[in-house]
Short mmCIF file of C-alpha atoms in Angstrom, two decimals:
data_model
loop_
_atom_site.label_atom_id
_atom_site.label_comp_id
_atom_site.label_asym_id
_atom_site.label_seq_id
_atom_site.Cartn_x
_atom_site.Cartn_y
_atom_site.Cartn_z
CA UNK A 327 -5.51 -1.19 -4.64
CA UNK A 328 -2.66 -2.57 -6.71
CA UNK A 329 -3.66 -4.32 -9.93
CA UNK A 330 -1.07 -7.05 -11.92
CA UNK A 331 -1.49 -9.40 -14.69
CA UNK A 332 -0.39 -12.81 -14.35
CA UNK A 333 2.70 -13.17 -16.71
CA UNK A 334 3.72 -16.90 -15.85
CA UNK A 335 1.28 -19.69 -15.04
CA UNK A 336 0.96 -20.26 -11.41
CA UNK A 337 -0.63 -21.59 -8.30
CA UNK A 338 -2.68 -20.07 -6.10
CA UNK A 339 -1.15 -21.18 -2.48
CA UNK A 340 -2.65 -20.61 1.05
CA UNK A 341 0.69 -18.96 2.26
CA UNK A 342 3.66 -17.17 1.48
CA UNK A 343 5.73 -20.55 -0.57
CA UNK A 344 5.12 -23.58 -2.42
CA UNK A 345 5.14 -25.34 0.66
CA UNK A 346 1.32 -24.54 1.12
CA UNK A 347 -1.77 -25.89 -0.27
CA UNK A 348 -2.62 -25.06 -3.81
CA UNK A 349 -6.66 -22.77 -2.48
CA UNK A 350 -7.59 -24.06 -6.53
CA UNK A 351 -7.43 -26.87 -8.53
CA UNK A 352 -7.15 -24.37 -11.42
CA UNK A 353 -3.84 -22.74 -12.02
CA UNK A 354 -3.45 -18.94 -12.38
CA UNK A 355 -2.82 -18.34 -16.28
CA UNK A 356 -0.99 -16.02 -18.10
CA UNK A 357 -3.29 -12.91 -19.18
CA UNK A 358 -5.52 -12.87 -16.14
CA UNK A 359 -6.04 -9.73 -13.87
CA UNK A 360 -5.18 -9.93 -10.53
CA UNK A 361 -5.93 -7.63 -7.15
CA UNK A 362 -2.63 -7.30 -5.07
CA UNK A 363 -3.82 -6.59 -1.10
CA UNK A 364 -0.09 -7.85 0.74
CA UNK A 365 3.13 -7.90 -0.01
CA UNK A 366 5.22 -10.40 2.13
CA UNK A 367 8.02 -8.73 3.34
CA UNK A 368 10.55 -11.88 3.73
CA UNK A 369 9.72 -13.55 0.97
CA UNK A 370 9.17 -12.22 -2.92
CA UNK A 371 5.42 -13.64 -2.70
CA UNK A 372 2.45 -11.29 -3.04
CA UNK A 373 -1.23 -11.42 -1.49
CA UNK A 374 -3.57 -11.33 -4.24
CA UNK A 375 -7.73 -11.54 -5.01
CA UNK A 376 -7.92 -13.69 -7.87
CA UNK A 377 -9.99 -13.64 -10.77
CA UNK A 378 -12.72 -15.90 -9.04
CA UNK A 379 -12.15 -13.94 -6.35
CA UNK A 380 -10.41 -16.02 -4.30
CA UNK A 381 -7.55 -14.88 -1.75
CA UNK A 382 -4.14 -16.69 -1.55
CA UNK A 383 -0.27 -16.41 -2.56
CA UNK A 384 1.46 -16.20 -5.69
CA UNK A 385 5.45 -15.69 -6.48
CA UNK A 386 6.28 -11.54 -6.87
CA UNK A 387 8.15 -12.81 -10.17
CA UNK A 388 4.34 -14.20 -12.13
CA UNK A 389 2.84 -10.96 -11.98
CA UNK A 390 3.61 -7.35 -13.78
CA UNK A 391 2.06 -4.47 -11.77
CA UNK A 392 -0.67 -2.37 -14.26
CA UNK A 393 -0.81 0.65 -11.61
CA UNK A 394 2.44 0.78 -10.16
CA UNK A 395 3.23 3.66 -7.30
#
């Protein structure tokens, strides 16, 4: 699987857009590893495994890849 860092600090959302619920009170923060398991393909929003492991949305543009293809 994909692995990123979290560049910007950011939301974890139940969907593809900030028009979904935040899945954690606590923000994403710059630094912390992330597990990248979608990609959606009409918007620039990734699936992700955070760091408490759990699942939801964040913005292609808050994370840099560590294992790129």
């Amino acid at each position: 699987p994909l692995q990123g860092i979290v560049i910007n600090s950011t939301e974890l959302r139940a969907g593809a857009g900030k028009r979904f619920a935040k899945v954690s009170a606590d923000a994403l923060v710059s630094g912390e590893k992330i597990e990248i398991i979608g990609i959606d393909p009409d918007r620039p929003w990734l699936q992700v495994i955070g760091p408490n492991q759990e699942v939801g949305y964040l913005p292609a543009t808050d994370v840099r890849l560590i294992n790129p293809l």
